[in-house]
Short mmCIF file of C-alpha atoms in Angstrom, two decimals:
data_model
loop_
_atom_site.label_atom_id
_atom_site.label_comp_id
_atom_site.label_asym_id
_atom_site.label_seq_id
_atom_site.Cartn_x
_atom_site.Cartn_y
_atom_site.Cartn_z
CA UNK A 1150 12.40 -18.86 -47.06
CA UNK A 1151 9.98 -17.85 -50.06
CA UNK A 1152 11.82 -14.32 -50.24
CA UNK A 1153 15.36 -14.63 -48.66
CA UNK A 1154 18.22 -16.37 -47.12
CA UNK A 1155 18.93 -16.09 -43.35
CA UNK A 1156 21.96 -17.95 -42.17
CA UNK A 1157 19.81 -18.10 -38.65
CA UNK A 1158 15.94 -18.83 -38.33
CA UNK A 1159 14.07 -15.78 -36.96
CA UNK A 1160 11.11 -18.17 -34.69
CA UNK A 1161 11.22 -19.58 -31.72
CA UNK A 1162 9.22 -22.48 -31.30
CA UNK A 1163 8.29 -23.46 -27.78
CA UNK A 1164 6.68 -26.42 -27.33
CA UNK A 1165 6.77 -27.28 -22.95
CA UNK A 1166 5.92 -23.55 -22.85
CA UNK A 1167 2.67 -23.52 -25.23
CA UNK A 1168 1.23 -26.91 -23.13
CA UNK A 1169 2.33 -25.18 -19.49
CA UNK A 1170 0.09 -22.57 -21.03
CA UNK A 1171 -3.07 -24.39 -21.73
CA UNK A 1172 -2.87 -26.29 -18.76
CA UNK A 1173 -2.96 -22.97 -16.57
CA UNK A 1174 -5.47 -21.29 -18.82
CA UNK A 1175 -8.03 -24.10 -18.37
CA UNK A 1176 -7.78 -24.06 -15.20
CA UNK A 1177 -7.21 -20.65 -14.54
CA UNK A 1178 -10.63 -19.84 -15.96
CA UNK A 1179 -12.71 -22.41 -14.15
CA UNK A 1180 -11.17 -20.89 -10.66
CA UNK A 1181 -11.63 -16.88 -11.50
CA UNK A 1182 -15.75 -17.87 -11.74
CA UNK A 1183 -15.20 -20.13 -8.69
CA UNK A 1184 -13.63 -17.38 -6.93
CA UNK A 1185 -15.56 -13.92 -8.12
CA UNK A 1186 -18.86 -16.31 -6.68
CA UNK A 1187 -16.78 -16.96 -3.59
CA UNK A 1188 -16.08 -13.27 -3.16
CA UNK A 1189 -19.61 -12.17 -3.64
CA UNK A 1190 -21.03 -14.63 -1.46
CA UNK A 1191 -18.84 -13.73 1.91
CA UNK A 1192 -18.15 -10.05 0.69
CA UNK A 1193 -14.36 -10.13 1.08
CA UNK A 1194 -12.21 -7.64 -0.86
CA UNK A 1195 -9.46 -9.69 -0.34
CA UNK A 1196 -11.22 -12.57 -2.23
CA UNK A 1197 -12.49 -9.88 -4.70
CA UNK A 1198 -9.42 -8.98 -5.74
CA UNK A 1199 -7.57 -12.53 -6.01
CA UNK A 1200 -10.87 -12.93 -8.49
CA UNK A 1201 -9.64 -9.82 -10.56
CA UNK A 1202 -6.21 -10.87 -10.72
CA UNK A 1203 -6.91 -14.43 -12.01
CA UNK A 1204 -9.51 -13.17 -14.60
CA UNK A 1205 -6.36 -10.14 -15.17
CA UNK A 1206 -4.22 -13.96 -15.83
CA UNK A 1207 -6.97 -15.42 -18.27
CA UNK A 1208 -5.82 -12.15 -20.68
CA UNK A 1209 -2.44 -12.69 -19.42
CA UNK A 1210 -2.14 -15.90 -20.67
CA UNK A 1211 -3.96 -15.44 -24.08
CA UNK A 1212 -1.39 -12.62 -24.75
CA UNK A 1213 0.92 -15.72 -23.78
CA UNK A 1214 -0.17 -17.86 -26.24
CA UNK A 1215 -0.66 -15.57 -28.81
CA UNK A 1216 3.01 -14.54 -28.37
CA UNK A 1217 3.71 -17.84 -28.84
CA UNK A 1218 1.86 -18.54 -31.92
CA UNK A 1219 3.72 -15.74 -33.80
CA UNK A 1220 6.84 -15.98 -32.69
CA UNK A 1221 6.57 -19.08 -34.80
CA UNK A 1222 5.91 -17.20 -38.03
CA UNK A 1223 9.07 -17.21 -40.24
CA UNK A 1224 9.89 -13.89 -41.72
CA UNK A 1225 8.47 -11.71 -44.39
CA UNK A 1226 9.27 -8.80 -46.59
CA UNK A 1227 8.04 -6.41 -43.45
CA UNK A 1228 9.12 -8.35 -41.04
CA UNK A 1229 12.80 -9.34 -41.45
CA UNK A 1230 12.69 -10.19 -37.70
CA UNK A 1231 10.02 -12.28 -38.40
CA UNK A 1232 7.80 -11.65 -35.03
CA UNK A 1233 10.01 -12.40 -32.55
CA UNK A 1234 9.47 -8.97 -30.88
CA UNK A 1235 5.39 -9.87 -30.16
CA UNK A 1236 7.33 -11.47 -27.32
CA UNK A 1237 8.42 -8.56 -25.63
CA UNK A 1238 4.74 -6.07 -26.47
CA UNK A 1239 2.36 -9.14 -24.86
CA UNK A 1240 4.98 -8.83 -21.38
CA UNK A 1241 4.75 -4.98 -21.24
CA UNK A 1242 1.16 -5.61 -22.00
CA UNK A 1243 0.90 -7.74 -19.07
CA UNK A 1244 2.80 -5.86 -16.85
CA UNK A 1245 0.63 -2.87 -17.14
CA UNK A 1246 -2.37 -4.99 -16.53
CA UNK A 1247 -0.06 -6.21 -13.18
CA UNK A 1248 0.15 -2.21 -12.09
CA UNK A 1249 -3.63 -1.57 -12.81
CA UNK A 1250 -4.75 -4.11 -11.03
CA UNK A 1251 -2.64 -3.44 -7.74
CA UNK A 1252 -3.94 0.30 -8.24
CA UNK A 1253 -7.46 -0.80 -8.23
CA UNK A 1254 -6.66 -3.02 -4.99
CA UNK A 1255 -5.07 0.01 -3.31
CA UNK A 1256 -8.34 2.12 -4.47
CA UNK A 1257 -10.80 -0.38 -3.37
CA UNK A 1258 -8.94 -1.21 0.30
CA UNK A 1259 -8.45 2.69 1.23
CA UNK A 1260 -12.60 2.62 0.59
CA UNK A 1261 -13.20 -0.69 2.59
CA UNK A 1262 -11.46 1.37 5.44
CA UNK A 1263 -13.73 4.29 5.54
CA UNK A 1264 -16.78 1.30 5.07
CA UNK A 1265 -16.10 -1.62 6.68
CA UNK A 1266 -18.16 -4.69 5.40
CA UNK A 1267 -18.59 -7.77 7.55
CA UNK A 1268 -16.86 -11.03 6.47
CA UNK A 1269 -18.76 -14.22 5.61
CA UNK A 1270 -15.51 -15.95 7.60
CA UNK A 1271 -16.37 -19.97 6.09
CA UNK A 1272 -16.85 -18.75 2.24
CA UNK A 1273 -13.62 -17.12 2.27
CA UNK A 1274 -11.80 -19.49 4.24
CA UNK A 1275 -13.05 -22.36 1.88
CA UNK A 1276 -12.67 -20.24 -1.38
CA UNK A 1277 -9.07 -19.39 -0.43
CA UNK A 1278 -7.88 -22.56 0.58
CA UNK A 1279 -8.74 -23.85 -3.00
CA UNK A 1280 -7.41 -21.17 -4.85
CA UNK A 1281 -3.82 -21.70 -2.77
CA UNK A 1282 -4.10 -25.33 -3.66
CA UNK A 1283 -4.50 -24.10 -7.58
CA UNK A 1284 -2.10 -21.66 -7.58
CA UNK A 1285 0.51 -23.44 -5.92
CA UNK A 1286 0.30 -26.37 -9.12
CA UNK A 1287 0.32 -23.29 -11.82
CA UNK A 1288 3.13 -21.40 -10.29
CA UNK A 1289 5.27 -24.71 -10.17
CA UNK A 1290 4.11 -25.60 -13.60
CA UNK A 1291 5.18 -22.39 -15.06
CA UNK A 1292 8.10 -21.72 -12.60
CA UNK A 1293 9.62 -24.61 -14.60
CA UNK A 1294 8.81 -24.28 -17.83
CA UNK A 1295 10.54 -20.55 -17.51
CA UNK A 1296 13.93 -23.15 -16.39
CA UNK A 1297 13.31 -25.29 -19.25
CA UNK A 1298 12.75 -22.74 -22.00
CA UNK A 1299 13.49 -18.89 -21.80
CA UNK A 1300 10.73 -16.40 -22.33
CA UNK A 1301 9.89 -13.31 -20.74
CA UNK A 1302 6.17 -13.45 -21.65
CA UNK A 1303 6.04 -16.45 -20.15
CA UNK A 1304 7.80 -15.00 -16.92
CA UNK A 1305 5.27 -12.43 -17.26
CA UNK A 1306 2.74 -15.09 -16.92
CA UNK A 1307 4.18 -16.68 -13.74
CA UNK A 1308 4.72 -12.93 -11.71
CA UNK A 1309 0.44 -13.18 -12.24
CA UNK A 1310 0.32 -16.35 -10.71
CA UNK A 1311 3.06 -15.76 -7.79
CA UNK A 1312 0.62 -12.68 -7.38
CA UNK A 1313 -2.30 -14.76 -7.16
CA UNK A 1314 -0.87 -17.21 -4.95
CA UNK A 1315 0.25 -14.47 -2.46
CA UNK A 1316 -3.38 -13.13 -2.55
CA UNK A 1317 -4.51 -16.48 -1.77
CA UNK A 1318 -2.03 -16.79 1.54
CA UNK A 1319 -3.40 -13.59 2.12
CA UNK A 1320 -6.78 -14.18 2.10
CA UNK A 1321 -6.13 -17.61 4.46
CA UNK A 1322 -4.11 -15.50 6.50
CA UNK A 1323 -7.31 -12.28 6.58
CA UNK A 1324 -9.69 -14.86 7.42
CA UNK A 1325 -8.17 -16.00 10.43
CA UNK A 1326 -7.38 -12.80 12.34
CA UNK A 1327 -10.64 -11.60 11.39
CA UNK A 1328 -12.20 -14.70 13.10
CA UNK A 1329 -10.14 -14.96 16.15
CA UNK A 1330 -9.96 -10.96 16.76
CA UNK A 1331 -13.36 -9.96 15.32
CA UNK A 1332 -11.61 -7.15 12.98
CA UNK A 1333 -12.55 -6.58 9.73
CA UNK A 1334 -10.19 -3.94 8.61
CA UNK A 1335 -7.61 -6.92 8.06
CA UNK A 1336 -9.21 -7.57 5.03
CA UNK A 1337 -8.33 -4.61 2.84
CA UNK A 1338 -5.13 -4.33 5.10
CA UNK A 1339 -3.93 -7.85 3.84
CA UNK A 1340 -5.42 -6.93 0.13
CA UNK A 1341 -3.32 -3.26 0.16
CA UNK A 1342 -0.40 -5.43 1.05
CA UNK A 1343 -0.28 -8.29 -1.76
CA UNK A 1344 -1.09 -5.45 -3.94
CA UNK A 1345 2.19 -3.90 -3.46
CA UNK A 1346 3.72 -6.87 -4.01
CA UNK A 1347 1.43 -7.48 -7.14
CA UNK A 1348 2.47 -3.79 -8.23
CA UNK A 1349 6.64 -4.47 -7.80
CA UNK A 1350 6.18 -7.70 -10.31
CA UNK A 1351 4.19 -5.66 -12.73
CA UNK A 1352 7.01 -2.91 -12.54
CA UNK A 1353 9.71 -5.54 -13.29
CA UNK A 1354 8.13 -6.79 -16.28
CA UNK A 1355 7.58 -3.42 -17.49
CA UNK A 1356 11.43 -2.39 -17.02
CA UNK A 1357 12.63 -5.04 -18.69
CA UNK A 1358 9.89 -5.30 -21.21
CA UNK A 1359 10.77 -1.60 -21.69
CA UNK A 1360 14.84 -2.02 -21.80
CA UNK A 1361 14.34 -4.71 -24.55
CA UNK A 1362 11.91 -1.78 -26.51
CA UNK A 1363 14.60 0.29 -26.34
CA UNK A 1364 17.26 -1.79 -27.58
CA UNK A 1365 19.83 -1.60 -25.10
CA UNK A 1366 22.46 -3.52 -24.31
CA UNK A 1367 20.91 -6.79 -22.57
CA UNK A 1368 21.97 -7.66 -19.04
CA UNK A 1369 25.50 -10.22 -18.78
CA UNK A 1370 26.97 -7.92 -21.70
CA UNK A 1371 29.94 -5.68 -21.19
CA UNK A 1372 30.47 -3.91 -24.44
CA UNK A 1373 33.63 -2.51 -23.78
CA UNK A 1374 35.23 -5.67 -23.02
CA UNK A 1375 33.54 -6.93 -26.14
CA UNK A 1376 35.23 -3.94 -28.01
CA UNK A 1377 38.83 -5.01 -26.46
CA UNK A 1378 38.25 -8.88 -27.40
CA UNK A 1379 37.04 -7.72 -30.89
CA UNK A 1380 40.44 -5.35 -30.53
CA UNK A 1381 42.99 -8.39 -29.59
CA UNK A 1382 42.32 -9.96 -32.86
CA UNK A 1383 44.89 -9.61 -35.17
CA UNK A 1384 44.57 -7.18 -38.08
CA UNK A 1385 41.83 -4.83 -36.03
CA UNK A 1386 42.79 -1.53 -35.74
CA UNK A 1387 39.77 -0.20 -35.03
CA UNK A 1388 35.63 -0.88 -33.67
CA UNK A 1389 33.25 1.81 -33.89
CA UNK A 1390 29.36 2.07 -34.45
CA UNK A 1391 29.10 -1.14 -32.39
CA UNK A 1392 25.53 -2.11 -31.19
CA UNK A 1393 24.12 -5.10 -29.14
CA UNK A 1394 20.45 -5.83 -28.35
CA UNK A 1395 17.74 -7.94 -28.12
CA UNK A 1396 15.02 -9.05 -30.61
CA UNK A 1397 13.51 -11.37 -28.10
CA UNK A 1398 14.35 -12.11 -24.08
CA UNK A 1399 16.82 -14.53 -25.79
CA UNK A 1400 17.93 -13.42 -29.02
CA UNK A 1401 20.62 -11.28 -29.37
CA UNK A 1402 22.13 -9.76 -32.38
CA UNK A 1403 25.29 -7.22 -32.53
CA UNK A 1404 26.38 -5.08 -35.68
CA UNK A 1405 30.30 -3.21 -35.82
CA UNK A 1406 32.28 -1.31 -37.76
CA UNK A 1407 35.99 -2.46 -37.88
CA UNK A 1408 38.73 -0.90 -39.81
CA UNK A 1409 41.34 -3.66 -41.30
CA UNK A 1410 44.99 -3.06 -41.14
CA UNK A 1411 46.74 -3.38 -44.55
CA UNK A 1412 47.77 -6.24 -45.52
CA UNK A 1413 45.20 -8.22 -43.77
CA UNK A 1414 42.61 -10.33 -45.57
CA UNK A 1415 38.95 -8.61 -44.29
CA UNK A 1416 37.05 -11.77 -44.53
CA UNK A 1417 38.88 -13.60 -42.48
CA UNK A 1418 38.69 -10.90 -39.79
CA UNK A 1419 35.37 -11.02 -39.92
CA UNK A 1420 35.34 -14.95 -39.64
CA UNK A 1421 37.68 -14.87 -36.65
CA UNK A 1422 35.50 -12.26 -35.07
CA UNK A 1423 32.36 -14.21 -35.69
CA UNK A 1424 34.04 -16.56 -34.15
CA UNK A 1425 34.96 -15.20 -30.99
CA UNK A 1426 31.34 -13.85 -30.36
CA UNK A 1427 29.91 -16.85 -30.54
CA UNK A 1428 32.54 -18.93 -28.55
CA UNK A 1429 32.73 -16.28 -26.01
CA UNK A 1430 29.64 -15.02 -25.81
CA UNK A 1431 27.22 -16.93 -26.90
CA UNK A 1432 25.83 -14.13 -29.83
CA UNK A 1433 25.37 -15.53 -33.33
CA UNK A 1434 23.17 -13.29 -34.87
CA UNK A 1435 26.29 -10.51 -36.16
CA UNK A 1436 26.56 -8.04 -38.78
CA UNK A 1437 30.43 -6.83 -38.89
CA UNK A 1438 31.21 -4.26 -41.93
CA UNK A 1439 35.07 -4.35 -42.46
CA UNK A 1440 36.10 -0.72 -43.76
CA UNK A 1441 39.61 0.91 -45.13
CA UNK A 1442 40.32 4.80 -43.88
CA UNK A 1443 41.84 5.73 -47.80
CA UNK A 1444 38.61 4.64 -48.98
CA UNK A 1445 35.62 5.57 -46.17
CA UNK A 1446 35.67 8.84 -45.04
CA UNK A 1447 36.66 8.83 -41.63
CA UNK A 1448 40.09 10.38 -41.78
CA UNK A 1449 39.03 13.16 -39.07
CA UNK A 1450 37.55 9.95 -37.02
CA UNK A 1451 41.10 8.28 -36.68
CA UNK A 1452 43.09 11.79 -36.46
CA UNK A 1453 41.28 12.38 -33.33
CA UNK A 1454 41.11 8.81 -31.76
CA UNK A 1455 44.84 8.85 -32.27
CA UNK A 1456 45.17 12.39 -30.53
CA UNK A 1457 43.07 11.21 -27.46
CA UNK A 1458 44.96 8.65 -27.05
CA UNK A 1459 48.35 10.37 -27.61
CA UNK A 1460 47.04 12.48 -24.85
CA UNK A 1461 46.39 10.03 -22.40
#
């Protein structure tokens, strides 16, 4: 680094990610035009709104790659996380656009059943079948690049295109009652349907988008029981101001207080607790600040611990 010294690199390169990306974005854009014609042509909603959602994936994935790009950037004298976090802002970002979207379908399907419009039944059966084709290659491309490398804007990315691909069933599945039973209300009945399934995988993004934000404790971690492991090492007598969060959907980091027992040499406490968190748990991104009670001031702190527990 041109200004500092990190013992661990703050960017995340991704390489099977970044080409997953502009495979489905290529192809992704040629389908939305394919499909918005397609939808104007036999007037189906249901078509309409698979349209929406893949042009709502063309932003989707440019957030995607942009995430991408900067989560490569080392860190800076502002950024001492480097840009890790761009990560975690593109997924919320996408998430909403998941939610707006299945409120617009919901909008759009309660008018199509005060106005039913008739169904060109061939352009939507032949638009449909193409896009379920399509979106059955980019949900398996993406589906494994998520196994491969972790990334929750890229996981972001795939919830559009298990949306789409639903939307596309759908739409196969509209077209056909509507020809063999001659109703049209199927239509925005299917659409109002994939839209709440649209709407539950923007929510999940957002909530854990929104956990990361907050920097709680990321899912798998029981701090308590990483307080007693950090407590069965010898010369720990106490943990205190411990926190553990994310930077990115895969980059954890953890900072503690820990008072050393006399007698005891602090930096090798704080080796063997390094140590331990990474063995055990996989975190290697730590901060641990060893302190002495005749020196810090937290005499009260210790009175009281040791009266609470005296108590119990």
């Amino acid at each position: 680094m041109d200004y500092d010294y990190h013992h661990l690199p703050h960017v995340k390169v991704q390489s099977k990610s970044r080409t997953a990306l502009w495979a489905t974005l290529l192809l992704t854009l040629f389908f939305t035009f394919v499909e918005i014609a397609g939808g104007l042509i036999s007037h189906s909603l249901a078509l309409l709104s698979d349209s929406a959602h893949m042009a709502s994936d063309v932003i989707a994935l440019l957030f995607s790659m942009l995430a991408l790009f900067m989560a490569t950037r080392p860190p800076n004298r502002k950024y001492t996380f480097g840009y890790l976090r761009f990560e975690i802002i593109a997924s919320l970002l996408n998430g909403l656009t998941l939610t707006a979207i299945a409120i617009g379908i919901f909008i759009e399907g309660i008018k199509r059943f005060i106005h039913p419009q008739t169904i060109d039944f061939k352009w939507m059966l032949i638009i449909a079948s193409i896009g379920l084709v399509v979106n059955i290659a980019l949900t398996v491309v993406l589906h494994r690049s998520t196994k491969e490398e972790e990334n929750l804007n890229v996981k972001s990315a795939l919830w559009h295109f298990i949306g789409d691909l639903l939307n596309s069933a759908g739409v196969i599945i509209s077209a056909l009652l509507i020809y063999f039973t001659g109703m049209n209300f199927f239509d925005p009945l299917i659409s109002i349907i994939i839209g709440g399934v649209i709407f539950y995988g923007g929510a999940k993004i957002i909530r854990e988008s929104y956990l990361i934000l907050m920097d709680t404790v990321p899912d798998g971690f029981d701090l308590e029981q990483i307080r007693a492991d950090m407590y069965a090492i010898e010369g720990i007598e106490d943990v205190h101001d411990m926190h553990l969060w994310n930077i990115s959907s895969d980059h954890c980091s953890l900072t503690a207080h820990v008072f050393v027992k006399n007698g005891c040499e602090p930096l090798h406490v704080i080796l063997a607790v390094n140590q331990m968190l990474e063995i055990k748990y996989g975190i290697r991104h730590t901060t641990i600040q060893t302190e002495d009670p005749a020196i810090h001031d937290h005499a009260d702190y210790l009175r009281q611990k040791k009266k609470r527990l005296a108590g119990a």
